[in-house]
Tab-separated table of C-alpha atoms in Angstrom:
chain	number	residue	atom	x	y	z
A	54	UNK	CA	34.275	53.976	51.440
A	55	UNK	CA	35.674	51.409	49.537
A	56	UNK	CA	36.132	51.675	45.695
A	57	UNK	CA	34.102	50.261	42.986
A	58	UNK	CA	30.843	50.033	44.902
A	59	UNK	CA	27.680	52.562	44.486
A	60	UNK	CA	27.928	55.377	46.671
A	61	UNK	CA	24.741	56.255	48.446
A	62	UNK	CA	23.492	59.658	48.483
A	63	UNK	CA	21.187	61.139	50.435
A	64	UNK	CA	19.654	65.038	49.821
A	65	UNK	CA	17.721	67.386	51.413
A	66	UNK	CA	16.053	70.190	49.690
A	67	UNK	CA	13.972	72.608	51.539
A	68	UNK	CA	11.984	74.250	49.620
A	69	UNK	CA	9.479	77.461	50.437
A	70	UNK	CA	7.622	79.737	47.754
A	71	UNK	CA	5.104	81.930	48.911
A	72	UNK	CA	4.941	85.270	46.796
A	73	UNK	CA	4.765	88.257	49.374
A	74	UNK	CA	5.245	92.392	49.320
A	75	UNK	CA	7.356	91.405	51.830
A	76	UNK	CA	9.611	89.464	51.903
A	77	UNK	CA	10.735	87.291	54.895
A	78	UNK	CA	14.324	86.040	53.562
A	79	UNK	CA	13.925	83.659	50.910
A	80	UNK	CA	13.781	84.807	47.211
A	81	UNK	CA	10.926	83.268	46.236
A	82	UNK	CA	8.830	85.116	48.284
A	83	UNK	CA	9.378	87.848	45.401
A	84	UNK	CA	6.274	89.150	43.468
A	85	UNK	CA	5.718	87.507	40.295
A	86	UNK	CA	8.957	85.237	40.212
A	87	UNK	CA	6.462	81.677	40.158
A	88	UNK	CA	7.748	80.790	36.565
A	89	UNK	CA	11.035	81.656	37.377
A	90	UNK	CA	11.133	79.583	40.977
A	91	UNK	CA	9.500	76.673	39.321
A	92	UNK	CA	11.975	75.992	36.503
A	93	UNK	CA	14.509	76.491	39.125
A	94	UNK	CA	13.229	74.137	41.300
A	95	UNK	CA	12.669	71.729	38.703
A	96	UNK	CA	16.158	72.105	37.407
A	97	UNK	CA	17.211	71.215	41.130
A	98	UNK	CA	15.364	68.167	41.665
A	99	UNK	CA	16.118	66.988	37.662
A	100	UNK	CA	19.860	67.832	38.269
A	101	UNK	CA	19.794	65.686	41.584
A	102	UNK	CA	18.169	62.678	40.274
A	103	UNK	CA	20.683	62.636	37.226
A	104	UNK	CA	23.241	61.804	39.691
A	105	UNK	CA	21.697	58.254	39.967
A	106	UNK	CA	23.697	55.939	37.611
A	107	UNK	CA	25.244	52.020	37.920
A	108	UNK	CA	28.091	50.437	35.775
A	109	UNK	CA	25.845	48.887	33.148
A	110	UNK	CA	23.099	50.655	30.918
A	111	UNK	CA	20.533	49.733	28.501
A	112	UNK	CA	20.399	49.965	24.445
A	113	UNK	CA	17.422	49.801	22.487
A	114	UNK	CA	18.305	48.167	19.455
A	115	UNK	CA	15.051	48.621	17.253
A	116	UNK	CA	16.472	46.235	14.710
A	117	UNK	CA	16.042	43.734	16.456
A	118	UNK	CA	13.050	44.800	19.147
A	119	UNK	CA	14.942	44.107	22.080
A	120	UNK	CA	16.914	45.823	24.824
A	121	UNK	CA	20.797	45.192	25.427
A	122	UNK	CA	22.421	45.443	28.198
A	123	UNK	CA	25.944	46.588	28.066
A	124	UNK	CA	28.769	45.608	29.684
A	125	UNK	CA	30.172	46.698	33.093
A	126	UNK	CA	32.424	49.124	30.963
A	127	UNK	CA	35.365	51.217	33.706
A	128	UNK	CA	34.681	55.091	32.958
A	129	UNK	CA	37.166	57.916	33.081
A	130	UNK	CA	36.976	59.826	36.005
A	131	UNK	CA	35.530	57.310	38.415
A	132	UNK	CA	36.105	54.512	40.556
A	133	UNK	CA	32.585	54.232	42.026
A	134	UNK	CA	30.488	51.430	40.394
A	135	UNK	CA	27.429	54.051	40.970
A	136	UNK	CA	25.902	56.445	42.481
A	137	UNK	CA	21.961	55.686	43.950
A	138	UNK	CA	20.432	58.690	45.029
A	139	UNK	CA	17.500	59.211	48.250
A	140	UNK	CA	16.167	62.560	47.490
A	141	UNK	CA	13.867	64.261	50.299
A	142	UNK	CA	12.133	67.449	49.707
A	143	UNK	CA	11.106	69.567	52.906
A	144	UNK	CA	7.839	71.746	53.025
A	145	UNK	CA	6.323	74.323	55.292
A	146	UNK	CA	2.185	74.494	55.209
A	147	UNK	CA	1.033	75.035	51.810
A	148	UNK	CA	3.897	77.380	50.939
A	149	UNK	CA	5.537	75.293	48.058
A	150	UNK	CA	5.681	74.505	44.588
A	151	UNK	CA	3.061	71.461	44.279
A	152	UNK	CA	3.091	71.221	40.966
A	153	UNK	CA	6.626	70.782	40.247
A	154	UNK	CA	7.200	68.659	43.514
A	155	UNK	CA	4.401	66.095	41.762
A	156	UNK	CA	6.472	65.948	38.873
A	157	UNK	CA	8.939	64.057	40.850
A	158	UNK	CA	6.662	62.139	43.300
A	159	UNK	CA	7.530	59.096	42.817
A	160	UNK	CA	10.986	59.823	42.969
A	161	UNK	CA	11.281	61.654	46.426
A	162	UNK	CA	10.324	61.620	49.538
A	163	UNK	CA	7.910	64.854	50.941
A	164	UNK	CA	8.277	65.841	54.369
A	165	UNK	CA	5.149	68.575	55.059
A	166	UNK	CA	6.253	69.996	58.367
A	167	UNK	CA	4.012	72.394	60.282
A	168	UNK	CA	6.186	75.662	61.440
A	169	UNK	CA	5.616	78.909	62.706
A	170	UNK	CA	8.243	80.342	61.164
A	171	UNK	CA	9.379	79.317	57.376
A	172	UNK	CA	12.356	80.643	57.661
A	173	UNK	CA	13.367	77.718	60.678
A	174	UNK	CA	12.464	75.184	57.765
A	175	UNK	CA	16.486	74.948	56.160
A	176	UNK	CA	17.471	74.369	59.296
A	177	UNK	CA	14.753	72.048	60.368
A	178	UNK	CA	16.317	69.754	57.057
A	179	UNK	CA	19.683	70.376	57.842
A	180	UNK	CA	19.128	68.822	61.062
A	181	UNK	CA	17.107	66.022	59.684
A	182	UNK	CA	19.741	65.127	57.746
A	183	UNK	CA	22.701	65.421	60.123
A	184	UNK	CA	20.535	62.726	62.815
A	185	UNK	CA	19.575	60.361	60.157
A	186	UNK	CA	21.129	57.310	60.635
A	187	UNK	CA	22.075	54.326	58.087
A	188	UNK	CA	21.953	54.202	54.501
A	189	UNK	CA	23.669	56.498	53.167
A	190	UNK	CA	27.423	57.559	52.162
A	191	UNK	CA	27.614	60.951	51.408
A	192	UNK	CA	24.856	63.437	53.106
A	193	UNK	CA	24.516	66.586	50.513
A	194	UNK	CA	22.669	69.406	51.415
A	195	UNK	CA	21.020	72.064	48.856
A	196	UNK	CA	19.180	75.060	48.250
A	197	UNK	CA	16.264	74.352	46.363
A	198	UNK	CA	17.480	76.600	43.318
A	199	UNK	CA	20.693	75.295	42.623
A	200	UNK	CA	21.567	73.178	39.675
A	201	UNK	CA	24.041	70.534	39.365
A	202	UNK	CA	25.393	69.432	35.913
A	203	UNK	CA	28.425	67.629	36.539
A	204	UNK	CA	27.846	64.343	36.130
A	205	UNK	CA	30.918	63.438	38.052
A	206	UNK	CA	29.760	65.696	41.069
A	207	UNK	CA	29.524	62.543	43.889
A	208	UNK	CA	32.779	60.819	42.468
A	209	UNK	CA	34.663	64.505	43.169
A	210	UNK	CA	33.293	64.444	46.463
A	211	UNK	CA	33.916	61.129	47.444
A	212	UNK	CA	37.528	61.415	46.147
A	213	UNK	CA	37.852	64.504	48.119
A	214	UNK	CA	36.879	63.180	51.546
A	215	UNK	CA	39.136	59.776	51.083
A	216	UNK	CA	41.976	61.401	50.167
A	217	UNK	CA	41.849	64.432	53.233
A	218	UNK	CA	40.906	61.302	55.628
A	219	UNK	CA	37.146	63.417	56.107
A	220	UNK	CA	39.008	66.001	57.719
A	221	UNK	CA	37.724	69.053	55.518
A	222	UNK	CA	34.276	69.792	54.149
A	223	UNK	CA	34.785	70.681	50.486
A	224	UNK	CA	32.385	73.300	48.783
A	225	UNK	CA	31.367	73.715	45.070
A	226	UNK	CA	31.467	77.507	43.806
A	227	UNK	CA	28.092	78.830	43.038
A	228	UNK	CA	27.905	80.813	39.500
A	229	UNK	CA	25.526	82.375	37.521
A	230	UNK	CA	25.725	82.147	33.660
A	231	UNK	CA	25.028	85.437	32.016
A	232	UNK	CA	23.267	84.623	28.919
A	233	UNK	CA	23.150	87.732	27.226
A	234	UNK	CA	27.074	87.912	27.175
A	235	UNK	CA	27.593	83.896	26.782
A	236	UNK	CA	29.394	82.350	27.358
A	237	UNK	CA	30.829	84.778	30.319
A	238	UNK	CA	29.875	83.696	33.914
A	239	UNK	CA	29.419	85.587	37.118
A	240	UNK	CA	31.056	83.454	40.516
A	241	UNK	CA	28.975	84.739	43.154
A	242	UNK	CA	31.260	83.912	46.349
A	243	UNK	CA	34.269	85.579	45.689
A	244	UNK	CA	36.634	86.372	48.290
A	245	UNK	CA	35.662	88.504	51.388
A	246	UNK	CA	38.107	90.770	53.247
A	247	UNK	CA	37.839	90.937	57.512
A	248	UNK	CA	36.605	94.141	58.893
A	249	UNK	CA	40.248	94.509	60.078
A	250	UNK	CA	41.996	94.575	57.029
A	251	UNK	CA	42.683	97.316	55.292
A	252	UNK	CA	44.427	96.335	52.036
A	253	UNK	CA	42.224	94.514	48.852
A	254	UNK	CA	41.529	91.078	48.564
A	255	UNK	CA	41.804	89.639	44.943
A	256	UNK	CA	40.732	86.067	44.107
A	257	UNK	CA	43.830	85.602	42.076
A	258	UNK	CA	46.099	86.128	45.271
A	259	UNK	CA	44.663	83.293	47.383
A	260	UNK	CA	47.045	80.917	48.658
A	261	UNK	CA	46.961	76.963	47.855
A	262	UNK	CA	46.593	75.055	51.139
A	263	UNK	CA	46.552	71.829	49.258
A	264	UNK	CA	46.824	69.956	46.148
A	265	UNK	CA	45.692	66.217	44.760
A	266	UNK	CA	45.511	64.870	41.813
A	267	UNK	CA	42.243	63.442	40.982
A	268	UNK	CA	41.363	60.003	39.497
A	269	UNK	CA	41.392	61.102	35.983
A	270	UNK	CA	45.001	62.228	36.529
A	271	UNK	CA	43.862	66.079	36.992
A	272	UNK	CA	46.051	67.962	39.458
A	273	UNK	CA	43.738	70.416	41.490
A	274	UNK	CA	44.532	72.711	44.044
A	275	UNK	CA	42.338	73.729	46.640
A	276	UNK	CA	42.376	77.026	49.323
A	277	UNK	CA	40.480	77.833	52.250
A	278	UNK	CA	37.594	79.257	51.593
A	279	UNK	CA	37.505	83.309	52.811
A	280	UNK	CA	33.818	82.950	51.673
A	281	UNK	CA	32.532	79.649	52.546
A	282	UNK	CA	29.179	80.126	51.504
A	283	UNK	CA	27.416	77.996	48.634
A	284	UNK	CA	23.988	77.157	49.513
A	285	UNK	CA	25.222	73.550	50.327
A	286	UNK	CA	27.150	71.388	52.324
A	287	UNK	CA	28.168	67.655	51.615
A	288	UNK	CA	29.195	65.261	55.193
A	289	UNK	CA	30.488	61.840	54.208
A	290	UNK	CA	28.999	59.645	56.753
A	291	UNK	CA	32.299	59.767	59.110
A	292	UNK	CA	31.839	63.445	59.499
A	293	UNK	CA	27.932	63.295	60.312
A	294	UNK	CA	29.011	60.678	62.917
A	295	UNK	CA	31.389	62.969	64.491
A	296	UNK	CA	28.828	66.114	64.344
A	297	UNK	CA	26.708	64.074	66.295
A	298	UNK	CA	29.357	63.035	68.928
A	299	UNK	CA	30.618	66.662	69.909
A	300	UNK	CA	26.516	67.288	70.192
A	301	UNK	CA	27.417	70.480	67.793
A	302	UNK	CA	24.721	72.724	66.570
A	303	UNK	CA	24.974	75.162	63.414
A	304	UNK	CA	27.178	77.986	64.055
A	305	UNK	CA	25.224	81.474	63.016
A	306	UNK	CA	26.246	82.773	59.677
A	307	UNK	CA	24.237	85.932	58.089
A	308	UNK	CA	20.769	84.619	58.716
A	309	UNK	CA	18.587	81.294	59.100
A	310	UNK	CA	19.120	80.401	55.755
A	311	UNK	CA	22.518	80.600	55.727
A	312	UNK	CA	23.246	79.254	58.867
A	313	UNK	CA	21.933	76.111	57.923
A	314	UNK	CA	24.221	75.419	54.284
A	315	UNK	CA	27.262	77.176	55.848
A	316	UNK	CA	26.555	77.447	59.532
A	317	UNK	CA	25.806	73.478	59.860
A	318	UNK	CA	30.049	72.788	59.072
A	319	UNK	CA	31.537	76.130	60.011
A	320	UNK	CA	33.389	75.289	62.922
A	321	UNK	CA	33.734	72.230	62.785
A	322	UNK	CA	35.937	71.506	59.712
A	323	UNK	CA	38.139	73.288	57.541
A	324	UNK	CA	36.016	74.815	54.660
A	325	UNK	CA	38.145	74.577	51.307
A	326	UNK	CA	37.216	75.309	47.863
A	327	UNK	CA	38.837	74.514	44.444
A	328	UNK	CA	41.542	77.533	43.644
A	329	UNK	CA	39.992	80.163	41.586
A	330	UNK	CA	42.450	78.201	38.473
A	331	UNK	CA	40.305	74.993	39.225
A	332	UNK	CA	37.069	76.685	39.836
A	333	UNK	CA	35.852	74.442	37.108
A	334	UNK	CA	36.555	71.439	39.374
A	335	UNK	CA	33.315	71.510	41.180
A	336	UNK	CA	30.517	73.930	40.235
A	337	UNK	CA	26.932	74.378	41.108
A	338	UNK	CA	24.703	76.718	39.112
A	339	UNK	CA	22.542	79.226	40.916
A	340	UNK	CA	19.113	78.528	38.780
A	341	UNK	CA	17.363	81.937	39.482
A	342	UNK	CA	20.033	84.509	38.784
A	343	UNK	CA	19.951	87.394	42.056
A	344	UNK	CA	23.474	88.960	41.237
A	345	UNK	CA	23.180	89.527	37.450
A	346	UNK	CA	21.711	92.702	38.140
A	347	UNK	CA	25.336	93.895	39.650
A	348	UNK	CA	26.898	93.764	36.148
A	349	UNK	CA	26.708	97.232	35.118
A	350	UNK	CA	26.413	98.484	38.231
A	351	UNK	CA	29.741	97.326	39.839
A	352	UNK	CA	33.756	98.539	38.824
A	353	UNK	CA	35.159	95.925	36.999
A	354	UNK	CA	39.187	95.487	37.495
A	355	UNK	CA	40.936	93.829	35.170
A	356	UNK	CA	43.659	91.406	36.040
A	357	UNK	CA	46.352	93.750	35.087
A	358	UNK	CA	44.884	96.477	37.332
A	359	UNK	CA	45.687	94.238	40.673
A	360	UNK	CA	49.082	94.925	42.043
């Protein structure tokens, strides 16, 4: 990708809300969470049409009734003269949240697809978007209730995949901000130990496999990731190409819905993820909380308790 030219991004988000006694997999099949799954999901598709931006922007100057347009103006942290975003939501039936999804209409595209079983329907979009061809630079995958806020989340990725020649697949950590002890937040895929080893794993004792220093001058280190799992993926267009060549399919990981935002890379590249000291580096919220309720519940080790 060469620099100073809009990056094109394409998403998937399936999405699936149905509320049941019994649940099948996904969370918002949960009793009485349609508020809560509908802000979410509104946060998602918000958050991932915010990424949309070129070099020059309007002002409304009301003195003098007219609209300026500014000048192509370089900004920190970027070499990408914008990003232009295709969004596609993915539906099962009936089972979604219509009224959010035509809040964004004419924004995205809707796929209604017709399956048996909802729970095939991540992987039915992951797939989607691995065979698409043309059009796009950067292929990001997402669960429909996570949140991006960084601004500068395509230009991180696109850095990342020049500068490792596409050879790793680089994943955001997923957090959870715990209001009611702000401005404290909860990193949901910390590190997890094999079955054969026997001694702890801390976060804080990972080792760097690699460091750059991003176009803002920031030095970040990244490790592999003993927990790959984010509820997303991103492929620039070199690695989708190369999916399709070796024919691969998603390698199981937990269950279908996992399989599909982890599964669809694992095994094929190197999963890395910022250091726990750059975790800041590239984020994604988890919009409906599921792991607050473990505060209180769970030990908590302080750093000086880890030998």
């Amino acid at each position: 990708m060469q620099p100073m030219r809009p990056c094109r991004l394409r998403v998937v988000v399936p999405h699936y809300y149905r509320e049941s006694e019994s649940p099948i997999g996904y969370g918002s099949t949960r009793v009485g969470t349609k508020l809560e799954r509908s802000v979410a999901l509104g946060r998602c598709l918000a958050g991932v049409l915010a990424l949309n931006r070129q070099a020059i922007d309007l002002i409304l100057n009301p003195a003098e009734q007219v609209l300026e347009q500014t000048p192509a103006t370089p900004l920190a942290g970027t070499r990408l003269a914008g990003v232009q975003v295709e969004l596609h939501l993915f539906v099962t039936g009936g089972n979604y949240l219509k009224e959010v999804a035509d809040l964004f209409a004419d924004r995205l595209t809707l796929h209604q697809l017709d399956l048996e079983d909802p729970l095939q329907l991540p992987l039915a979009a992951a797939a989607w978007l691995r065979h698409q061809e043309g059009g796009a630079d950067l292929h990001l995958y997402l669960e429909d209730d996570l949140v991006i806020a960084d601004p500068r989340y395509v230009d991180k990725l696109v850095w990342f995949t020049e500068r490792t020649e596409h050879r790793y697949v680089l994943m955001p950590h997923r957090l959870e901000p715990c209001v009611a002890q702000a401005p404290l937040r909860l990193y949901v895929d910390g590190p997890v130990k094999p079955i054969e080893q026997l001694e702890p794993v801390w976060a804080d004792q990972e080792q760097e496999f690699a460091r750059g220093t991003y176009w803002d001058g920031r030095s970040v280190g990244f490790a592999e990731a003993s927990n790959p799992h984010s509820g997303s993926f991103c492929l620039s267009e070199v690695q989708r190409q190369q999916l399709l060549a070796r024919a691969a399919v998603p390698t199981a990981f937990v269950g279908p819905l996992e399989t599909a935002a982890t599964g669809t890379v694992l095994g094929q590249f190197p999963v890395l993820k910022p250091m726990w000291a750059d975790r800041d580096f590239l984020g994604i919220e988890h919009g409906h909380p599921s792991f607050l309720l473990l505060l209180g519940q769970l030990p908590l080790r302080q750093p000086e308790a880890r030998q």
